[in-house]
Amino acid sequence: MQQLRAALAVPAIVSIFLLAAVGLQGQSREHHILVSVLDPDDAPVGGLGISDFSIDEDGNSREILSVSQAGAGRQIALLVDTSQAATRSLVEFRNGLTAFVEQMSEGNQISIITFGGPPRIQVALTRETSRLTDGIGNLFALPDQAAYMLDALDQTAEGFSRQNASRPLIVVLTTEGIDYSYTSARRVIDTIEESGAAIYTLSLRVGRNAFSATPNISTLELRNQDFERDLLLERGPRNSGGRHRDLLTSLAINDAMQDIVSELLNQYLVVYSRPDTLVPPETITVRMNRQELTARGTPLRLE
């Protein structure tokens, strides 16, 4: 009789396990994404709610749970071209960086990294505006030095990954001077993706300086360097939810930096649910339900 009872108990245990497995499969997890919403004039749009957004993952619609202002809590790296090609633009670089820091330092951590010559940390991550403005005041173009923008981006993104940064952001001020980076654009794009950082780039297109740190560099090598830099400037911001702009004069830098500030201060934090699966989605698409609006999103990895 005891053996019969034991045998009858087995199906009940199996049923419990099956029910538990079904329950786990039906669970959903919250995921967060920072979203910039712009009108046809590229101005940030405020006052939006859940009904204004749609999110798809690999073509599957997801339920949006909440929409709120993104707020602060960012880790921001300002990457600055201090190569010889930036000599005539450093005053405008400093002015634009100062305006950015004064508006974005509250509640955020900011660092300054230069890439005239090998990348160097000018100011480590800090919330102290005075330290940042002092560091900006000490930015100067270095004679006989090329840019190393790709190396700087790669190392900065790797640093964010090591620090498990929750809201990493990289802003790049660069010229179209010669870049002697050792890192390929595709490697940098992958490193940025792994870090979860959004990339904003401003490229000053005012003509190439005749300077070359290696007089014997070939035309083919120059073309390859240009290709790698331009590939990164085009795909890095686009893939990460950031933005790239070409500037035709250094006088436009301050307004362009202000546009980035305005966009960041008006970003949304969108929280949505995803079924608990082992395989993450390959694509996440944010769409606006008003046709005149456009959106760009950066998924948050650690919130």
PDB file of C-alpha atoms in Angstrom:
ATOM      1  CA  MET A   1       0.000   0.000   0.000  1.00  0.00           C
ATOM      2  CA  GLN A   2       2.834   2.337   0.797  1.00  0.00           C
ATOM      3  CA  GLN A   3       4.435   1.536  -2.585  1.00  0.00           C
ATOM      4  CA  LEU A   4       1.193   2.379  -4.395  1.00  0.00           C
ATOM      5  CA  ARG A   5       0.935   5.730  -2.635  1.00  0.00           C
ATOM      6  CA  ALA A   6       4.517   6.536  -3.586  1.00  0.00           C
ATOM      7  CA  ALA A   7       3.838   5.687  -7.208  1.00  0.00           C
ATOM      8  CA  LEU A   8       0.749   7.883  -7.272  1.00  0.00           C
ATOM      9  CA  ALA A   9       2.710  10.772  -5.818  1.00  0.00           C
ATOM     10  CA  VAL A  10       5.189  10.922  -8.694  1.00  0.00           C
ATOM     11  CA  PRO A  11       2.807  12.411 -11.312  1.00  0.00           C
ATOM     12  CA  ALA A  12       1.857  15.137  -8.838  1.00  0.00           C
ATOM     13  CA  ILE A  13       5.511  16.124  -8.433  1.00  0.00           C
ATOM     14  CA  VAL A  14       5.989  16.142 -12.207  1.00  0.00           C
ATOM     15  CA  SER A  15       2.919  18.340 -12.595  1.00  0.00           C
ATOM     16  CA  ILE A  16       4.316  20.832 -10.095  1.00  0.00           C
ATOM     17  CA  PHE A  17       7.595  21.016 -12.029  1.00  0.00           C
ATOM     18  CA  LEU A  18       5.735  21.485 -15.307  1.00  0.00           C
ATOM     19  CA  LEU A  19       3.582  24.243 -13.870  1.00  0.00           C
ATOM     20  CA  ALA A  20       6.653  25.952 -12.486  1.00  0.00           C
ATOM     21  CA  ALA A  21       8.359  25.795 -15.874  1.00  0.00           C
ATOM     22  CA  VAL A  22       5.302  27.231 -17.600  1.00  0.00           C
ATOM     23  CA  GLY A  23       5.173  30.003 -15.016  1.00  0.00           C
ATOM     24  CA  LEU A  24       8.820  30.912 -15.615  1.00  0.00           C
ATOM     25  CA  GLN A  25       8.289  31.037 -19.366  1.00  0.00           C
ATOM     26  CA  GLY A  26       5.379  33.406 -18.894  1.00  0.00           C
ATOM     27  CA  GLN A  27       7.308  35.848 -16.748  1.00  0.00           C
ATOM     28  CA  SER A  28       8.374  39.221 -18.129  1.00  0.00           C
ATOM     29  CA  ARG A  29      11.184  41.510 -17.149  1.00  0.00           C
ATOM     30  CA  GLU A  30      11.376  45.273 -17.243  1.00  0.00           C
ATOM     31  CA  HIS A  31      13.830  46.866 -19.655  1.00  0.00           C
ATOM     32  CA  HIS A  32      14.815  50.522 -19.898  1.00  0.00           C
ATOM     33  CA  ILE A  33      15.708  52.632 -22.906  1.00  0.00           C
ATOM     34  CA  LEU A  34      16.674  56.314 -23.191  1.00  0.00           C
ATOM     35  CA  VAL A  35      14.819  57.961 -26.068  1.00  0.00           C
ATOM     36  CA  SER A  36      15.374  61.280 -27.848  1.00  0.00           C
ATOM     37  CA  VAL A  37      12.308  62.616 -29.669  1.00  0.00           C
ATOM     38  CA  LEU A  38      12.709  65.380 -32.258  1.00  0.00           C
ATOM     39  CA  ASP A  39      10.277  67.390 -34.369  1.00  0.00           C
ATOM     40  CA  PRO A  40      10.796  68.172 -38.085  1.00  0.00           C
ATOM     41  CA  ASP A  41      13.097  71.063 -37.099  1.00  0.00           C
ATOM     42  CA  ASP A  42      15.274  68.714 -34.997  1.00  0.00           C
ATOM     43  CA  ALA A  43      14.050  70.345 -31.792  1.00  0.00           C
ATOM     44  CA  PRO A  44      13.362  68.139 -28.726  1.00  0.00           C
ATOM     45  CA  VAL A  45       9.698  67.412 -28.014  1.00  0.00           C
ATOM     46  CA  GLY A  46       8.332  67.420 -24.468  1.00  0.00           C
ATOM     47  CA  GLY A  47       5.092  66.359 -22.820  1.00  0.00           C
ATOM     48  CA  LEU A  48       4.859  62.874 -24.332  1.00  0.00           C
ATOM     49  CA  GLY A  49       3.349  59.787 -22.700  1.00  0.00           C
ATOM     50  CA  ILE A  50       2.904  56.046 -23.138  1.00  0.00           C
ATOM     51  CA  SER A  51       0.452  56.376 -26.028  1.00  0.00           C
ATOM     52  CA  ASP A  52       3.025  58.283 -28.106  1.00  0.00           C
ATOM     53  CA  PHE A  53       5.593  55.452 -28.208  1.00  0.00           C
ATOM     54  CA  SER A  54       5.807  51.973 -29.695  1.00  0.00           C
ATOM     55  CA  ILE A  55       8.632  49.491 -29.121  1.00  0.00           C
ATOM     56  CA  ASP A  56       9.336  46.386 -31.210  1.00  0.00           C
ATOM     57  CA  GLU A  57      11.976  43.721 -30.615  1.00  0.00           C
ATOM     58  CA  ASP A  58      12.810  41.672 -33.685  1.00  0.00           C
ATOM     59  CA  GLY A  59       9.415  42.706 -35.051  1.00  0.00           C
ATOM     60  CA  ASN A  60       7.503  41.748 -31.893  1.00  0.00           C
ATOM     61  CA  SER A  61       5.539  44.490 -30.159  1.00  0.00           C
ATOM     62  CA  ARG A  62       6.323  45.086 -26.464  1.00  0.00           C
ATOM     63  CA  GLU A  63       4.138  46.539 -23.732  1.00  0.00           C
ATOM     64  CA  ILE A  64       5.269  49.971 -22.548  1.00  0.00           C
ATOM     65  CA  LEU A  65       4.932  50.274 -18.778  1.00  0.00           C
ATOM     66  CA  SER A  66       5.955  53.881 -18.145  1.00  0.00           C
ATOM     67  CA  VAL A  67       7.391  57.004 -19.753  1.00  0.00           C
ATOM     68  CA  SER A  68       9.172  59.687 -17.723  1.00  0.00           C
ATOM     69  CA  GLN A  69      11.914  62.287 -17.993  1.00  0.00           C
ATOM     70  CA  ALA A  70      15.312  60.601 -18.145  1.00  0.00           C
ATOM     71  CA  GLY A  71      16.882  62.811 -15.473  1.00  0.00           C
ATOM     72  CA  ALA A  72      20.570  62.707 -14.550  1.00  0.00           C
ATOM     73  CA  GLY A  73      22.874  59.897 -13.392  1.00  0.00           C
ATOM     74  CA  ARG A  74      24.981  59.802 -16.548  1.00  0.00           C
ATOM     75  CA  GLN A  75      28.669  59.044 -16.983  1.00  0.00           C
ATOM     76  CA  ILE A  76      29.846  61.447 -19.697  1.00  0.00           C
ATOM     77  CA  ALA A  77      33.206  61.425 -21.481  1.00  0.00           C
ATOM     78  CA  LEU A  78      34.131  64.519 -23.496  1.00  0.00           C
ATOM     79  CA  LEU A  79      36.694  63.564 -26.151  1.00  0.00           C
ATOM     80  CA  VAL A  80      38.576  66.530 -27.607  1.00  0.00           C
ATOM     81  CA  ASP A  81      40.835  66.751 -30.644  1.00  0.00           C
ATOM     82  CA  THR A  82      44.023  68.539 -29.574  1.00  0.00           C
ATOM     83  CA  SER A  83      46.059  67.626 -32.651  1.00  0.00           C
ATOM     84  CA  GLN A  84      47.809  70.279 -34.699  1.00  0.00           C
ATOM     85  CA  ALA A  85      44.782  70.369 -37.019  1.00  0.00           C
ATOM     86  CA  ALA A  86      42.721  71.835 -34.140  1.00  0.00           C
ATOM     87  CA  THR A  87      45.052  74.799 -33.541  1.00  0.00           C
ATOM     88  CA  ARG A  88      42.695  77.439 -34.938  1.00  0.00           C
ATOM     89  CA  SER A  89      39.598  75.910 -33.310  1.00  0.00           C
ATOM     90  CA  LEU A  90      40.661  75.395 -29.687  1.00  0.00           C
ATOM     91  CA  VAL A  91      39.123  78.657 -28.466  1.00  0.00           C
ATOM     92  CA  GLU A  92      35.716  77.614 -29.817  1.00  0.00           C
ATOM     93  CA  PHE A  93      36.262  74.070 -28.511  1.00  0.00           C
ATOM     94  CA  ARG A  94      36.879  75.445 -25.019  1.00  0.00           C
ATOM     95  CA  ASN A  95      33.838  77.730 -25.179  1.00  0.00           C
ATOM     96  CA  GLY A  96      31.529  74.917 -26.292  1.00  0.00           C
ATOM     97  CA  LEU A  97      32.877  72.498 -23.692  1.00  0.00           C
ATOM     98  CA  THR A  98      32.523  75.062 -20.904  1.00  0.00           C
ATOM     99  CA  ALA A  99      28.884  75.724 -21.793  1.00  0.00           C
ATOM    100  CA  PHE A 100      28.211  71.972 -21.883  1.00  0.00           C
ATOM    101  CA  VAL A 101      29.828  71.337 -18.505  1.00  0.00           C
ATOM    102  CA  GLU A 102      28.037  74.207 -16.792  1.00  0.00           C
ATOM    103  CA  GLN A 103      24.662  72.783 -17.823  1.00  0.00           C
ATOM    104  CA  MET A 104      25.339  69.046 -17.499  1.00  0.00           C
ATOM    105  CA  SER A 105      27.579  68.637 -14.442  1.00  0.00           C
ATOM    106  CA  GLU A 106      24.739  68.649 -11.901  1.00  0.00           C
ATOM    107  CA  GLY A 107      23.813  65.052 -11.126  1.00  0.00           C
ATOM    108  CA  ASN A 108      26.188  63.641 -13.742  1.00  0.00           C
ATOM    109  CA  GLN A 109      29.822  62.564 -13.776  1.00  0.00           C
ATOM    110  CA  ILE A 110      31.972  64.055 -16.532  1.00  0.00           C
ATOM    111  CA  SER A 111      35.513  63.366 -17.731  1.00  0.00           C
ATOM    112  CA  ILE A 112      37.679  65.072 -20.358  1.00  0.00           C
ATOM    113  CA  ILE A 113      39.961  63.049 -22.635  1.00  0.00           C
ATOM    114  CA  THR A 114      42.259  64.486 -25.300  1.00  0.00           C
ATOM    115  CA  PHE A 115      43.445  62.721 -28.449  1.00  0.00           C
ATOM    116  CA  GLY A 116      46.077  64.987 -29.972  1.00  0.00           C
ATOM    117  CA  GLY A 117      48.775  62.336 -29.784  1.00  0.00           C
ATOM    118  CA  PRO A 118      47.948  59.169 -27.788  1.00  0.00           C
ATOM    119  CA  PRO A 119      44.711  59.504 -25.745  1.00  0.00           C
ATOM    120  CA  ARG A 120      45.179  61.137 -22.350  1.00  0.00           C
ATOM    121  CA  ILE A 121      42.793  61.734 -19.438  1.00  0.00           C
ATOM    122  CA  GLN A 122      42.740  65.477 -18.854  1.00  0.00           C
ATOM    123  CA  VAL A 123      40.144  65.261 -16.059  1.00  0.00           C
ATOM    124  CA  ALA A 124      38.903  61.986 -14.540  1.00  0.00           C
ATOM    125  CA  LEU A 125      35.179  61.437 -13.924  1.00  0.00           C
ATOM    126  CA  THR A 126      33.940  64.087 -11.514  1.00  0.00           C
ATOM    127  CA  ARG A 127      30.870  66.083 -10.529  1.00  0.00           C
ATOM    128  CA  GLU A 128      32.940  69.164  -9.683  1.00  0.00           C
ATOM    129  CA  THR A 129      32.350  71.892 -12.253  1.00  0.00           C
ATOM    130  CA  SER A 130      35.450  73.806 -11.164  1.00  0.00           C
ATOM    131  CA  ARG A 131      37.754  70.865 -11.899  1.00  0.00           C
ATOM    132  CA  LEU A 132      36.217  70.474 -15.329  1.00  0.00           C
ATOM    133  CA  THR A 133      36.424  74.149 -16.249  1.00  0.00           C
ATOM    134  CA  ASP A 134      40.041  74.254 -15.062  1.00  0.00           C
ATOM    135  CA  GLY A 135      40.792  71.258 -17.262  1.00  0.00           C
ATOM    136  CA  ILE A 136      39.094  72.891 -20.237  1.00  0.00           C
ATOM    137  CA  GLY A 137      41.178  76.015 -19.694  1.00  0.00           C
ATOM    138  CA  ASN A 138      44.312  73.903 -20.036  1.00  0.00           C
ATOM    139  CA  LEU A 139      43.396  72.459 -23.430  1.00  0.00           C
ATOM    140  CA  PHE A 140      45.849  73.405 -26.165  1.00  0.00           C
ATOM    141  CA  ALA A 141      46.633  72.043 -29.607  1.00  0.00           C
ATOM    142  CA  LEU A 142      49.878  70.078 -29.743  1.00  0.00           C
ATOM    143  CA  PRO A 143      52.256  70.927 -32.598  1.00  0.00           C
ATOM    144  CA  ASP A 144      53.425  68.049 -34.779  1.00  0.00           C
ATOM    145  CA  GLN A 145      50.778  65.701 -33.385  1.00  0.00           C
ATOM    146  CA  ALA A 146      48.100  63.821 -35.329  1.00  0.00           C
ATOM    147  CA  ALA A 147      44.726  62.797 -33.918  1.00  0.00           C
ATOM    148  CA  TYR A 148      44.031  59.373 -32.394  1.00  0.00           C
ATOM    149  CA  MET A 149      40.246  59.589 -32.246  1.00  0.00           C
ATOM    150  CA  LEU A 150      39.461  55.918 -32.892  1.00  0.00           C
ATOM    151  CA  ASP A 151      41.921  54.826 -30.215  1.00  0.00           C
ATOM    152  CA  ALA A 152      40.410  57.317 -27.766  1.00  0.00           C
ATOM    153  CA  LEU A 153      36.869  56.101 -28.426  1.00  0.00           C
ATOM    154  CA  ASP A 154      37.878  52.466 -28.119  1.00  0.00           C
ATOM    155  CA  GLN A 155      39.681  52.992 -24.804  1.00  0.00           C
ATOM    156  CA  THR A 156      36.883  55.146 -23.390  1.00  0.00           C
ATOM    157  CA  ALA A 157      34.187  52.605 -24.260  1.00  0.00           C
ATOM    158  CA  GLU A 158      36.302  49.808 -22.767  1.00  0.00           C
ATOM    159  CA  GLY A 159      36.633  51.863 -19.594  1.00  0.00           C
ATOM    160  CA  PHE A 160      32.869  52.259 -19.342  1.00  0.00           C
ATOM    161  CA  SER A 161      32.468  48.490 -19.705  1.00  0.00           C
ATOM    162  CA  ARG A 162      34.990  47.805 -16.925  1.00  0.00           C
ATOM    163  CA  GLN A 163      33.239  50.300 -14.657  1.00  0.00           C
ATOM    164  CA  ASN A 164      29.799  48.817 -15.418  1.00  0.00           C
ATOM    165  CA  ALA A 165      28.620  52.340 -16.235  1.00  0.00           C
ATOM    166  CA  SER A 166      24.821  52.509 -16.093  1.00  0.00           C
ATOM    167  CA  ARG A 167      24.268  55.484 -18.422  1.00  0.00           C
ATOM    168  CA  PRO A 168      27.464  55.990 -20.443  1.00  0.00           C
ATOM    169  CA  LEU A 169      27.652  58.818 -22.963  1.00  0.00           C
ATOM    170  CA  ILE A 170      30.521  59.966 -25.189  1.00  0.00           C
ATOM    171  CA  VAL A 171      30.666  63.380 -26.885  1.00  0.00           C
ATOM    172  CA  VAL A 172      33.422  63.882 -29.481  1.00  0.00           C
ATOM    173  CA  LEU A 173      34.786  67.167 -30.818  1.00  0.00           C
ATOM    174  CA  THR A 174      37.074  66.490 -33.772  1.00  0.00           C
ATOM    175  CA  THR A 175      38.581  67.981 -36.907  1.00  0.00           C
ATOM    176  CA  GLU A 176      39.217  66.306 -40.247  1.00  0.00           C
ATOM    177  CA  GLY A 177      42.952  66.295 -39.630  1.00  0.00           C
ATOM    178  CA  ILE A 178      45.060  63.182 -40.074  1.00  0.00           C
ATOM    179  CA  ASP A 179      44.199  60.323 -37.705  1.00  0.00           C
ATOM    180  CA  TYR A 180      46.926  57.814 -36.843  1.00  0.00           C
ATOM    181  CA  SER A 181      44.797  55.476 -34.733  1.00  0.00           C
ATOM    182  CA  TYR A 182      45.796  51.822 -34.566  1.00  0.00           C
ATOM    183  CA  THR A 183      42.224  50.617 -33.974  1.00  0.00           C
ATOM    184  CA  SER A 184      39.819  49.821 -36.819  1.00  0.00           C
ATOM    185  CA  ALA A 185      36.409  51.445 -37.033  1.00  0.00           C
ATOM    186  CA  ARG A 186      34.630  48.082 -36.844  1.00  0.00           C
ATOM    187  CA  ARG A 187      36.469  47.166 -33.657  1.00  0.00           C
ATOM    188  CA  VAL A 188      35.524  50.526 -32.103  1.00  0.00           C
ATOM    189  CA  ILE A 189      31.880  50.144 -33.131  1.00  0.00           C
ATOM    190  CA  ASP A 190      31.777  46.712 -31.467  1.00  0.00           C
ATOM    191  CA  THR A 191      33.413  48.070 -28.302  1.00  0.00           C
ATOM    192  CA  ILE A 192      30.902  50.911 -28.140  1.00  0.00           C
ATOM    193  CA  GLU A 193      28.024  48.452 -28.521  1.00  0.00           C
ATOM    194  CA  GLU A 194      29.368  46.288 -25.701  1.00  0.00           C
ATOM    195  CA  SER A 195      29.640  49.320 -23.405  1.00  0.00           C
ATOM    196  CA  GLY A 196      26.082  50.500 -24.075  1.00  0.00           C
ATOM    197  CA  ALA A 197      27.310  54.071 -24.625  1.00  0.00           C
ATOM    198  CA  ALA A 198      25.545  56.601 -26.827  1.00  0.00           C
ATOM    199  CA  ILE A 199      27.909  58.547 -29.099  1.00  0.00           C
ATOM    200  CA  TYR A 200      27.489  62.163 -30.188  1.00  0.00           C
ATOM    201  CA  THR A 201      30.089  63.503 -32.626  1.00  0.00           C
ATOM    202  CA  LEU A 202      30.789  66.979 -33.983  1.00  0.00           C
ATOM    203  CA  SER A 203      33.244  67.034 -36.886  1.00  0.00           C
ATOM    204  CA  LEU A 204      34.743  70.338 -37.986  1.00  0.00           C
ATOM    205  CA  ARG A 205      35.106  70.227 -41.782  1.00  0.00           C
ATOM    206  CA  VAL A 206      37.273  73.238 -42.533  1.00  0.00           C
ATOM    207  CA  GLY A 207      39.929  71.689 -44.750  1.00  0.00           C
ATOM    208  CA  ARG A 208      42.832  69.426 -43.919  1.00  0.00           C
ATOM    209  CA  ASN A 209      45.972  70.869 -42.405  1.00  0.00           C
ATOM    210  CA  ALA A 210      49.046  70.113 -44.479  1.00  0.00           C
ATOM    211  CA  PHE A 211      50.749  68.660 -41.389  1.00  0.00           C
ATOM    212  CA  SER A 212      51.816  65.031 -41.471  1.00  0.00           C
ATOM    213  CA  ALA A 213      53.767  63.498 -38.588  1.00  0.00           C
ATOM    214  CA  THR A 214      55.074  60.875 -41.011  1.00  0.00           C
ATOM    215  CA  PRO A 215      56.251  62.623 -44.183  1.00  0.00           C
ATOM    216  CA  ASN A 216      56.571  59.310 -46.049  1.00  0.00           C
ATOM    217  CA  ILE A 217      52.957  58.232 -45.509  1.00  0.00           C
ATOM    218  CA  SER A 218      51.396  57.093 -48.773  1.00  0.00           C
ATOM    219  CA  THR A 219      48.247  58.374 -50.410  1.00  0.00           C
ATOM    220  CA  LEU A 220      46.691  54.917 -49.982  1.00  0.00           C
ATOM    221  CA  GLU A 221      47.371  54.979 -46.232  1.00  0.00           C
ATOM    222  CA  LEU A 222      45.799  58.425 -45.967  1.00  0.00           C
ATOM    223  CA  ARG A 223      42.712  57.200 -47.800  1.00  0.00           C
ATOM    224  CA  ASN A 224      42.432  54.186 -45.499  1.00  0.00           C
ATOM    225  CA  GLN A 225      42.701  56.416 -42.433  1.00  0.00           C
ATOM    226  CA  ASP A 226      40.017  58.723 -43.805  1.00  0.00           C
ATOM    227  CA  PHE A 227      37.790  55.737 -44.566  1.00  0.00           C
ATOM    228  CA  GLU A 228      38.117  54.327 -41.043  1.00  0.00           C
ATOM    229  CA  ARG A 229      37.429  57.680 -39.406  1.00  0.00           C
ATOM    230  CA  ASP A 230      34.435  58.483 -41.608  1.00  0.00           C
ATOM    231  CA  LEU A 231      33.001  54.979 -41.149  1.00  0.00           C
ATOM    232  CA  LEU A 232      33.130  55.405 -37.391  1.00  0.00           C
ATOM    233  CA  LEU A 233      31.619  58.893 -37.490  1.00  0.00           C
ATOM    234  CA  GLU A 234      28.739  57.603 -39.605  1.00  0.00           C
ATOM    235  CA  ARG A 235      27.939  54.296 -37.890  1.00  0.00           C
ATOM    236  CA  GLY A 236      28.992  54.891 -34.289  1.00  0.00           C
ATOM    237  CA  PRO A 237      26.386  57.557 -33.498  1.00  0.00           C
ATOM    238  CA  ARG A 238      23.685  55.928 -35.632  1.00  0.00           C
ATOM    239  CA  ASN A 239      24.047  52.467 -34.093  1.00  0.00           C
ATOM    240  CA  SER A 240      24.217  53.751 -30.517  1.00  0.00           C
ATOM    241  CA  GLY A 241      21.226  56.095 -30.565  1.00  0.00           C
ATOM    242  CA  GLY A 242      23.412  59.189 -30.727  1.00  0.00           C
ATOM    243  CA  ARG A 243      23.964  61.715 -33.473  1.00  0.00           C
ATOM    244  CA  HIS A 244      26.658  62.994 -35.862  1.00  0.00           C
ATOM    245  CA  ARG A 245      26.952  66.498 -37.277  1.00  0.00           C
ATOM    246  CA  ASP A 246      29.405  68.074 -39.696  1.00  0.00           C
ATOM    247  CA  LEU A 247      30.233  71.708 -38.963  1.00  0.00           C
ATOM    248  CA  LEU A 248      31.546  74.051 -41.649  1.00  0.00           C
ATOM    249  CA  THR A 249      32.917  76.644 -39.241  1.00  0.00           C
ATOM    250  CA  SER A 250      34.281  76.580 -35.709  1.00  0.00           C
ATOM    251  CA  LEU A 251      31.838  79.382 -34.854  1.00  0.00           C
ATOM    252  CA  ALA A 252      29.044  76.762 -34.996  1.00  0.00           C
ATOM    253  CA  ILE A 253      30.535  74.636 -32.208  1.00  0.00           C
ATOM    254  CA  ASN A 254      28.884  76.418 -29.287  1.00  0.00           C
ATOM    255  CA  ASP A 255      25.384  76.167 -30.793  1.00  0.00           C
ATOM    256  CA  ALA A 256      25.967  72.521 -31.735  1.00  0.00           C
ATOM    257  CA  MET A 257      27.011  71.678 -28.170  1.00  0.00           C
ATOM    258  CA  GLN A 258      23.933  73.501 -26.901  1.00  0.00           C
ATOM    259  CA  ASP A 259      21.760  71.362 -29.185  1.00  0.00           C
ATOM    260  CA  ILE A 260      23.254  68.221 -27.620  1.00  0.00           C
ATOM    261  CA  VAL A 261      22.565  69.580 -24.131  1.00  0.00           C
ATOM    262  CA  SER A 262      18.974  70.396 -25.049  1.00  0.00           C
ATOM    263  CA  GLU A 263      18.426  66.925 -26.479  1.00  0.00           C
ATOM    264  CA  LEU A 264      19.881  65.205 -23.415  1.00  0.00           C
ATOM    265  CA  LEU A 265      17.889  67.311 -20.960  1.00  0.00           C
ATOM    266  CA  ASN A 266      14.674  66.426 -22.799  1.00  0.00           C
ATOM    267  CA  GLN A 267      15.249  62.690 -23.183  1.00  0.00           C
ATOM    268  CA  TYR A 268      12.700  60.152 -21.992  1.00  0.00           C
ATOM    269  CA  LEU A 269      13.190  57.023 -19.935  1.00  0.00           C
ATOM    270  CA  VAL A 270      10.889  54.401 -21.437  1.00  0.00           C
ATOM    271  CA  VAL A 271      10.269  51.238 -19.416  1.00  0.00           C
ATOM    272  CA  TYR A 272       8.811  48.229 -21.231  1.00  0.00           C
ATOM    273  CA  SER A 273       8.354  44.522 -20.608  1.00  0.00           C
ATOM    274  CA  ARG A 274      10.006  41.629 -22.415  1.00  0.00           C
ATOM    275  CA  PRO A 275       9.205  37.919 -22.035  1.00  0.00           C
ATOM    276  CA  ASP A 276      11.934  36.201 -20.040  1.00  0.00           C
ATOM    277  CA  THR A 277      13.835  34.354 -22.767  1.00  0.00           C
ATOM    278  CA  LEU A 278      17.372  33.030 -23.022  1.00  0.00           C
ATOM    279  CA  VAL A 279      18.121  34.769 -26.333  1.00  0.00           C
ATOM    280  CA  PRO A 280      18.197  38.593 -26.327  1.00  0.00           C
ATOM    281  CA  PRO A 281      16.719  40.428 -29.326  1.00  0.00           C
ATOM    282  CA  GLU A 282      18.948  41.407 -32.232  1.00  0.00           C
ATOM    283  CA  THR A 283      17.085  44.654 -32.912  1.00  0.00           C
ATOM    284  CA  ILE A 284      15.129  47.064 -30.726  1.00  0.00           C
ATOM    285  CA  THR A 285      13.052  49.627 -32.617  1.00  0.00           C
ATOM    286  CA  VAL A 286      11.487  52.722 -31.066  1.00  0.00           C
ATOM    287  CA  ARG A 287       8.720  54.300 -33.140  1.00  0.00           C
ATOM    288  CA  MET A 288       6.581  57.356 -32.580  1.00  0.00           C
ATOM    289  CA  ASN A 289       2.840  57.145 -33.130  1.00  0.00           C
ATOM    290  CA  ARG A 290       2.863  60.670 -34.538  1.00  0.00           C
ATOM    291  CA  GLN A 291       4.322  60.666 -38.037  1.00  0.00           C
ATOM    292  CA  GLU A 292       5.950  64.088 -37.749  1.00  0.00           C
ATOM    293  CA  LEU A 293       8.163  62.970 -34.855  1.00  0.00           C
ATOM    294  CA  THR A 294      11.364  60.928 -35.006  1.00  0.00           C
ATOM    295  CA  ALA A 295      13.003  58.948 -32.212  1.00  0.00           C
ATOM    296  CA  ARG A 296      16.407  57.486 -31.378  1.00  0.00           C
ATOM    297  CA  GLY A 297      16.960  55.110 -28.496  1.00  0.00           C
ATOM    298  CA  THR A 298      19.821  53.783 -26.376  1.00  0.00           C
ATOM    299  CA  PRO A 299      19.020  50.645 -24.322  1.00  0.00           C
ATOM    300  CA  LEU A 300      20.292  50.713 -20.749  1.00  0.00           C
ATOM    301  CA  ARG A 301      22.176  47.595 -19.738  1.00  0.00           C
ATOM    302  CA  LEU A 302      22.276  47.875 -15.947  1.00  0.00           C
ATOM    303  CA  GLU A 303      18.978  49.432 -14.833  1.00  0.00           C
TER     304      GLU A 303
END
